[in-house]
Amino acid sequence: NEVQEVYRLQGVKINDKRIEVIVRQMLRKVEIDSAGETSFLRGEHVDHDTLLEANDKARAEDKLEATYKPLLLGITKASLATDSFISAASFQETTRVLTDAAVTGKRDSLRGLKENVIVGRLIPAGTGLAYHKERYRKRHQGDEVKVVAKKPTPVAKTEDDSEALEKVS
């Protein structure tokens, strides 16, 4: 309610859901206390979901799980810590974000509203949702690669080989 009061003083009404989304983004990262038998390093900052997946995998393999403590990022840092480098670059520290993305070879999957607006595509909501679902289906439809066995065609390297191949054929 105190956060909403600050907005109300400015003449802005804000829904609780919006505040929840912002707080969720601010609490998305955790700091590794002990890596256990995972691939993380002590002190590393990782997404909470990524850590949970790694711990599930470690548990399934009877390995030691990583321990962690939650991090509270400021709004600016939380915005820059998004998976979308296009979205992060549009917010602040554009040069640093784009340089980091180029050096590390990042690819932006363009899943959010902001990055789709920036590149001029339909947003993945409303009437644009069907478009994005169809693109996803087509992209992942090719995952099943059909392998067709074909008898290799012999290649003659010399004239003698050519004559030998003609006799066999």
mmCIF file of C-alpha atoms in Angstrom:
data_model
loop_
_atom_site.group_PDB
_atom_site.id
_atom_site.type_symbol
_atom_site.label_atom_id
_atom_site.label_comp_id
_atom_site.label_asym_id
_atom_site.label_seq_id
_atom_site.Cartn_x
_atom_site.Cartn_y
_atom_site.Cartn_z
ATOM 1 C CA ASN A 1 0.000 0.000 0.000
ATOM 2 C CA GLU A 2 2.896 2.384 0.665
ATOM 3 C CA VAL A 3 4.196 1.910 -2.867
ATOM 4 C CA GLN A 4 0.742 2.614 -4.263
ATOM 5 C CA GLU A 5 0.511 5.716 -2.069
ATOM 6 C CA VAL A 6 3.660 7.113 -3.704
ATOM 7 C CA TYR A 7 2.083 6.602 -7.127
ATOM 8 C CA ARG A 8 -1.261 8.057 -5.977
ATOM 9 C CA LEU A 9 0.496 11.219 -4.777
ATOM 10 C CA GLN A 10 1.698 11.642 -8.366
ATOM 11 C CA GLY A 11 -1.858 11.129 -9.658
ATOM 12 C CA VAL A 12 -1.201 7.614 -10.980
ATOM 13 C CA LYS A 13 -3.355 4.595 -10.160
ATOM 14 C CA ILE A 14 -1.413 1.335 -10.256
ATOM 15 C CA ASN A 15 -2.756 -2.178 -9.871
ATOM 16 C CA ASP A 16 -1.248 -4.533 -7.256
ATOM 17 C CA LYS A 17 -0.410 -6.985 -10.038
ATOM 18 C CA ARG A 18 2.015 -4.486 -11.604
ATOM 19 C CA ILE A 19 3.841 -4.059 -8.305
ATOM 20 C CA GLU A 20 3.990 -7.858 -7.879
ATOM 21 C CA VAL A 21 5.599 -8.227 -11.316
ATOM 22 C CA ILE A 22 8.238 -5.621 -10.485
ATOM 23 C CA VAL A 23 9.033 -7.214 -7.103
ATOM 24 C CA ARG A 24 9.225 -10.650 -8.740
ATOM 25 C CA GLN A 25 11.808 -9.324 -11.210
ATOM 26 C CA MET A 26 13.770 -7.756 -8.360
ATOM 27 C CA LEU A 27 13.876 -11.103 -6.489
ATOM 28 C CA ARG A 28 14.658 -13.292 -9.514
ATOM 29 C CA LYS A 29 18.378 -13.678 -8.800
ATOM 30 C CA VAL A 30 20.067 -15.696 -6.045
ATOM 31 C CA GLU A 31 23.660 -15.850 -4.805
ATOM 32 C CA ILE A 32 25.310 -19.259 -4.517
ATOM 33 C CA ASP A 33 26.523 -20.004 -0.960
ATOM 34 C CA SER A 34 27.761 -23.513 -1.680
ATOM 35 C CA ALA A 35 27.882 -25.005 -5.171
ATOM 36 C CA GLY A 36 27.462 -28.582 -3.960
ATOM 37 C CA GLU A 37 28.010 -30.870 -6.947
ATOM 38 C CA THR A 38 26.516 -28.475 -9.503
ATOM 39 C CA SER A 39 28.308 -26.374 -12.119
ATOM 40 C CA PHE A 40 27.854 -23.118 -10.187
ATOM 41 C CA LEU A 41 30.587 -21.178 -8.390
ATOM 42 C CA ARG A 42 30.404 -19.822 -4.848
ATOM 43 C CA GLY A 43 29.288 -16.177 -4.970
ATOM 44 C CA GLU A 44 27.846 -16.493 -8.483
ATOM 45 C CA HIS A 45 24.539 -14.731 -9.194
ATOM 46 C CA VAL A 46 22.090 -16.911 -11.135
ATOM 47 C CA ASP A 47 18.371 -16.995 -11.916
ATOM 48 C CA HIS A 48 16.348 -18.743 -9.241
ATOM 49 C CA ASP A 49 14.689 -20.978 -11.882
ATOM 50 C CA THR A 50 18.086 -22.017 -13.286
ATOM 51 C CA LEU A 51 19.272 -22.938 -9.802
ATOM 52 C CA LEU A 52 16.128 -24.980 -9.095
ATOM 53 C CA GLU A 53 16.591 -26.923 -12.354
ATOM 54 C CA ALA A 54 20.239 -27.659 -11.504
ATOM 55 C CA ASN A 55 19.283 -28.765 -7.987
ATOM 56 C CA ASP A 56 16.535 -31.036 -9.370
ATOM 57 C CA LYS A 57 19.080 -32.618 -11.707
ATOM 58 C CA ALA A 58 21.605 -33.040 -8.871
ATOM 59 C CA ARG A 59 18.933 -34.596 -6.638
ATOM 60 C CA ALA A 60 17.938 -37.035 -9.393
ATOM 61 C CA GLU A 61 21.592 -38.122 -9.707
ATOM 62 C CA ASP A 62 22.029 -38.397 -5.893
ATOM 63 C CA LYS A 63 24.490 -35.499 -5.889
ATOM 64 C CA LEU A 64 24.885 -32.644 -3.426
ATOM 65 C CA GLU A 65 22.606 -29.676 -4.204
ATOM 66 C CA ALA A 66 23.688 -26.035 -4.290
ATOM 67 C CA THR A 67 22.670 -23.763 -1.421
ATOM 68 C CA TYR A 68 21.831 -20.114 -1.987
ATOM 69 C CA LYS A 69 20.435 -16.919 -0.570
ATOM 70 C CA PRO A 70 17.987 -14.632 -2.374
ATOM 71 C CA LEU A 71 19.204 -11.330 -3.809
ATOM 72 C CA LEU A 72 17.190 -8.138 -3.887
ATOM 73 C CA LEU A 73 18.200 -6.219 -7.013
ATOM 74 C CA GLY A 74 17.341 -2.580 -7.537
ATOM 75 C CA ILE A 75 14.867 -1.801 -10.305
ATOM 76 C CA THR A 76 17.663 -0.701 -12.653
ATOM 77 C CA LYS A 77 19.777 -3.832 -12.110
ATOM 78 C CA ALA A 78 16.701 -6.063 -12.354
ATOM 79 C CA SER A 79 15.812 -4.491 -15.709
ATOM 80 C CA LEU A 80 19.347 -5.029 -17.001
ATOM 81 C CA ALA A 81 19.390 -8.664 -15.805
ATOM 82 C CA THR A 82 16.693 -9.759 -18.252
ATOM 83 C CA ASP A 83 17.230 -12.587 -20.759
ATOM 84 C CA SER A 84 16.549 -10.171 -23.613
ATOM 85 C CA PHE A 85 19.582 -8.030 -24.387
ATOM 86 C CA ILE A 86 17.475 -5.863 -26.725
ATOM 87 C CA SER A 87 15.114 -5.028 -23.876
ATOM 88 C CA ALA A 88 18.026 -4.381 -21.496
ATOM 89 C CA ALA A 89 19.837 -2.184 -24.042
ATOM 90 C CA SER A 90 16.745 -0.040 -24.513
ATOM 91 C CA PHE A 91 16.682 0.729 -20.794
ATOM 92 C CA GLN A 92 20.185 1.831 -19.706
ATOM 93 C CA GLU A 93 23.864 1.140 -20.297
ATOM 94 C CA THR A 94 23.171 0.511 -23.984
ATOM 95 C CA THR A 95 26.819 0.328 -25.062
ATOM 96 C CA ARG A 96 27.797 -2.089 -22.283
ATOM 97 C CA VAL A 97 24.771 -4.344 -22.845
ATOM 98 C CA LEU A 98 25.242 -4.518 -26.633
ATOM 99 C CA THR A 99 29.018 -5.022 -26.337
ATOM 100 C CA ASP A 100 28.509 -7.849 -23.841
ATOM 101 C CA ALA A 101 25.887 -9.440 -26.105
ATOM 102 C CA ALA A 102 28.193 -9.242 -29.133
ATOM 103 C CA VAL A 103 31.262 -10.580 -27.317
ATOM 104 C CA THR A 104 29.382 -13.513 -25.765
ATOM 105 C CA GLY A 105 27.417 -14.291 -28.946
ATOM 106 C CA LYS A 106 24.000 -13.878 -27.347
ATOM 107 C CA ARG A 107 20.823 -14.442 -29.329
ATOM 108 C CA ASP A 108 17.593 -12.700 -28.390
ATOM 109 C CA SER A 109 14.546 -14.939 -28.689
ATOM 110 C CA LEU A 110 12.207 -11.904 -28.920
ATOM 111 C CA ARG A 111 9.681 -13.351 -26.463
ATOM 112 C CA GLY A 112 8.589 -10.162 -24.725
ATOM 113 C CA LEU A 113 6.438 -7.235 -25.708
ATOM 114 C CA LYS A 114 9.211 -4.628 -25.519
ATOM 115 C CA GLU A 115 11.750 -6.330 -27.788
ATOM 116 C CA ASN A 116 9.074 -7.160 -30.384
ATOM 117 C CA VAL A 117 7.943 -3.518 -30.491
ATOM 118 C CA ILE A 118 11.581 -2.400 -30.875
ATOM 119 C CA VAL A 119 12.154 -4.619 -33.929
ATOM 120 C CA GLY A 120 8.716 -3.822 -35.389
ATOM 121 C CA ARG A 121 7.067 -7.230 -35.041
ATOM 122 C CA LEU A 122 3.654 -8.192 -33.753
ATOM 123 C CA ILE A 123 3.680 -8.583 -29.984
ATOM 124 C CA PRO A 124 3.173 -12.096 -28.554
ATOM 125 C CA ALA A 125 -0.285 -11.222 -27.193
ATOM 126 C CA GLY A 126 -3.773 -10.623 -28.549
ATOM 127 C CA THR A 127 -3.981 -11.031 -32.322
ATOM 128 C CA GLY A 128 -0.200 -11.459 -32.521
ATOM 129 C CA LEU A 129 -0.297 -14.571 -30.315
ATOM 130 C CA ALA A 130 -1.507 -16.830 -33.138
ATOM 131 C CA TYR A 131 1.295 -15.531 -35.372
ATOM 132 C CA HIS A 132 3.956 -16.310 -32.749
ATOM 133 C CA LYS A 133 2.509 -19.763 -31.987
ATOM 134 C CA GLU A 134 2.607 -20.644 -35.696
ATOM 135 C CA ARG A 135 6.224 -19.434 -36.015
ATOM 136 C CA TYR A 136 7.166 -21.533 -32.971
ATOM 137 C CA ARG A 137 5.409 -24.594 -34.392
ATOM 138 C CA LYS A 138 7.146 -24.255 -37.766
ATOM 139 C CA ARG A 139 10.545 -23.707 -36.151
ATOM 140 C CA HIS A 140 10.229 -26.784 -33.946
ATOM 141 C CA GLN A 141 8.531 -28.960 -36.549
ATOM 142 C CA GLY A 142 11.898 -29.402 -38.275
ATOM 143 C CA ASP A 143 13.418 -30.951 -35.129
ATOM 144 C CA GLU A 144 12.535 -34.427 -36.344
ATOM 145 C CA VAL A 145 15.120 -34.948 -39.050
ATOM 146 C CA LYS A 146 14.347 -37.747 -41.464
ATOM 147 C CA VAL A 147 17.397 -39.717 -42.525
ATOM 148 C CA VAL A 148 17.089 -41.563 -45.795
ATOM 149 C CA ALA A 149 19.690 -44.216 -46.489
ATOM 150 C CA LYS A 150 20.942 -44.050 -50.041
ATOM 151 C CA LYS A 151 23.383 -46.343 -51.784
ATOM 152 C CA PRO A 152 26.611 -44.380 -52.322
ATOM 153 C CA THR A 153 27.641 -43.740 -55.894
ATOM 154 C CA PRO A 154 31.233 -44.865 -56.515
ATOM 155 C CA VAL A 155 33.557 -42.235 -57.940
ATOM 156 C CA ALA A 156 36.392 -43.113 -60.285
ATOM 157 C CA LYS A 157 39.664 -41.302 -59.641
ATOM 158 C CA THR A 158 41.621 -42.643 -62.601
ATOM 159 C CA GLU A 159 40.862 -44.124 -66.009
ATOM 160 C CA ASP A 160 41.610 -47.623 -64.707
ATOM 161 C CA ASP A 161 39.079 -47.099 -61.924
ATOM 162 C CA SER A 162 36.488 -46.029 -64.520
ATOM 163 C CA GLU A 163 36.965 -49.217 -66.499
ATOM 164 C CA ALA A 164 36.744 -51.344 -63.331
ATOM 165 C CA LEU A 165 33.540 -49.608 -62.277
ATOM 166 C CA GLU A 166 31.970 -50.195 -65.698
ATOM 167 C CA LYS A 167 32.694 -53.918 -65.433
ATOM 168 C CA VAL A 168 31.119 -54.118 -61.939
ATOM 169 C CA SER A 169 28.009 -52.137 -62.896
#
